[in-house]
Coordinates of C-alpha atoms in Angstrom, one line a residue:
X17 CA 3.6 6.6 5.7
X18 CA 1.3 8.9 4.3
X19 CA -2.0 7.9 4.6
X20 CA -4.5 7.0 1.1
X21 CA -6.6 9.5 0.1
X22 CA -9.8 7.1 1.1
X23 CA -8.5 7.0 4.4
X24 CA -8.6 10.6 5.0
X25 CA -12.3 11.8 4.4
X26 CA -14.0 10.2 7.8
X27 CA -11.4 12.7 9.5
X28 CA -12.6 15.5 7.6
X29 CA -16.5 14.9 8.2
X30 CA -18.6 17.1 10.3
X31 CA -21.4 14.6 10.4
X32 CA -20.1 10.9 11.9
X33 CA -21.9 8.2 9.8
X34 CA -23.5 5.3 11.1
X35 CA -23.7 1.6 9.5
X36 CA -26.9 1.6 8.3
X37 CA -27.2 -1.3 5.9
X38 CA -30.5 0.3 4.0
X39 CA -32.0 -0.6 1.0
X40 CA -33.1 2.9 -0.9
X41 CA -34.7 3.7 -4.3
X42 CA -33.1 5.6 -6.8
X43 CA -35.5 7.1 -8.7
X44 CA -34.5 7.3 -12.7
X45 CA -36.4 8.6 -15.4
X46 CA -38.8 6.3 -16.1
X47 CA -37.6 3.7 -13.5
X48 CA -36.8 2.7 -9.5
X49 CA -33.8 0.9 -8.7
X50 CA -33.0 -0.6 -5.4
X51 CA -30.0 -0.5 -3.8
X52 CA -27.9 -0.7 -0.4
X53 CA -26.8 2.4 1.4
X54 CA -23.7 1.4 3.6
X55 CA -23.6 4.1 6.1
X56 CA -26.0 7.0 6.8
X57 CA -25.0 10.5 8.3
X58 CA -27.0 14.0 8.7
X59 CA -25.1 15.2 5.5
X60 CA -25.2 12.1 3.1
X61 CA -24.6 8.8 2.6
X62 CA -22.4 5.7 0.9
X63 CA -24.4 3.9 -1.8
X64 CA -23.0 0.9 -2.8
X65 CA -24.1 1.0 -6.2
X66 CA -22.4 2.5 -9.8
X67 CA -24.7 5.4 -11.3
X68 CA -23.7 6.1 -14.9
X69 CA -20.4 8.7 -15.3
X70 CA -22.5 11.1 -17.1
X71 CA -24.9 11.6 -13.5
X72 CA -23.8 13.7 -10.7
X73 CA -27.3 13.9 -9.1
X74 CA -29.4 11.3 -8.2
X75 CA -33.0 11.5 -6.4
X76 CA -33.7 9.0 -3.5
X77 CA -36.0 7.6 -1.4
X78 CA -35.1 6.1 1.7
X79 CA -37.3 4.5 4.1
X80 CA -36.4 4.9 7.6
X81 CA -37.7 2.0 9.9
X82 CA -40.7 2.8 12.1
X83 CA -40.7 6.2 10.6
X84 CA -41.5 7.4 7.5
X85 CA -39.8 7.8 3.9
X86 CA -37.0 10.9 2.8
X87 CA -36.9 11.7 -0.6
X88 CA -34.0 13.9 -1.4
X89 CA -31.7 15.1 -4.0
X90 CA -28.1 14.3 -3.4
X91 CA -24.8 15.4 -5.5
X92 CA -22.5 12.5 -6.1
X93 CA -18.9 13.5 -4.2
X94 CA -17.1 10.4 -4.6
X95 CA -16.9 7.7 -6.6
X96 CA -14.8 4.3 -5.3
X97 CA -14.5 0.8 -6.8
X98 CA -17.4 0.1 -4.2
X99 CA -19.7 2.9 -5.0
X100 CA -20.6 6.7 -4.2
X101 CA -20.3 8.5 -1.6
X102 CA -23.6 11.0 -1.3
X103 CA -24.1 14.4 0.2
X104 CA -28.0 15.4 0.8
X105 CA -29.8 18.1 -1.0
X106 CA -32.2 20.3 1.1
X107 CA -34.2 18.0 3.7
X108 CA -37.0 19.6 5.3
X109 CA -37.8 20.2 8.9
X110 CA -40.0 17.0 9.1
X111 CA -37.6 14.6 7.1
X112 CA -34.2 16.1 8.9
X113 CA -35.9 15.2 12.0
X114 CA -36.9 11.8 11.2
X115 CA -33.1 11.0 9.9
X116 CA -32.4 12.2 13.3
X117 CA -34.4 10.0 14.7
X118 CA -33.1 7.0 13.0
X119 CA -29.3 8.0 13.5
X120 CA -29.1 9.1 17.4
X121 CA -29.1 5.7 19.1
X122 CA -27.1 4.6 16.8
X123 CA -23.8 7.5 17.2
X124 CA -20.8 5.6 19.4

C-alpha cells in the first residue's frame, strides 16, 4: 500500500513540529483575525484556518507564553480540508531564539 500523499511530508521535514495548540493573529488589511495553530516547528506551522485561494502569504503574530510575541511573514505550502500548512519568512535573532525557547522542552 502506498502511502497518501498527507502522510508523507512529516518524513520529509527537517524541523519536527510540536503540538502547540496556539491561538495567533493574522493580520489582514484592515483587520486581525484569530485563529489556532496546530503544531509549531523552527520552519513553520499548521494553521487551522482557510485564508482566501487568491493569498499565498499571510503575516502573523504569535504570542509565545512567558515570552514575547513573533511577527513573521509565512508562504502558504499546503492547503488540506483542515487548513494550511505554513513555512516562516525571515525571523530574527531575538524572535528565532524565543521560538526556541518555547519548542525545546517540548521535542520527544
Amino acid at each position: 500500500m502506498i502511502p497518501s500523499p498527507s502522510a508523507r511530508p512529516a518524513a520529509d521535514r527537517f524541523h519536527p513540529r510540536v503540538e502547540a495548540n496556539l491561538m495567533v493573529k493574522v493580520l489582514l488589511p484592515g483587520r486581525v483575525v484569530g485563529a489556532k495553530a496546530r503544531d509549531l516547528s523552527m520552519a513553520g506551522l499548521f494553521l487551522q484556518a482557510h485564508p482566501a485561494d487568491t493569498l499565498r502569504e499571510l503575516t502573523l503574530s504569535i504570542p509565545l507564553p512567558d515570552d514575547r510575541e513573533i511577527t513573521t511573514t509565512c508562504s502558504i505550502r499546503r492547503r488540506t480540508a483542515h487548513g494550511v500548512a505554513l513555512e516562516f519568512g525571515t525571523l530574527d535573532w531575538d524572535d528565532f531564539l524565543a521560538l526556541a525557547r518555547f519548542l525545546h522542552p517540548r521535542l520527544p
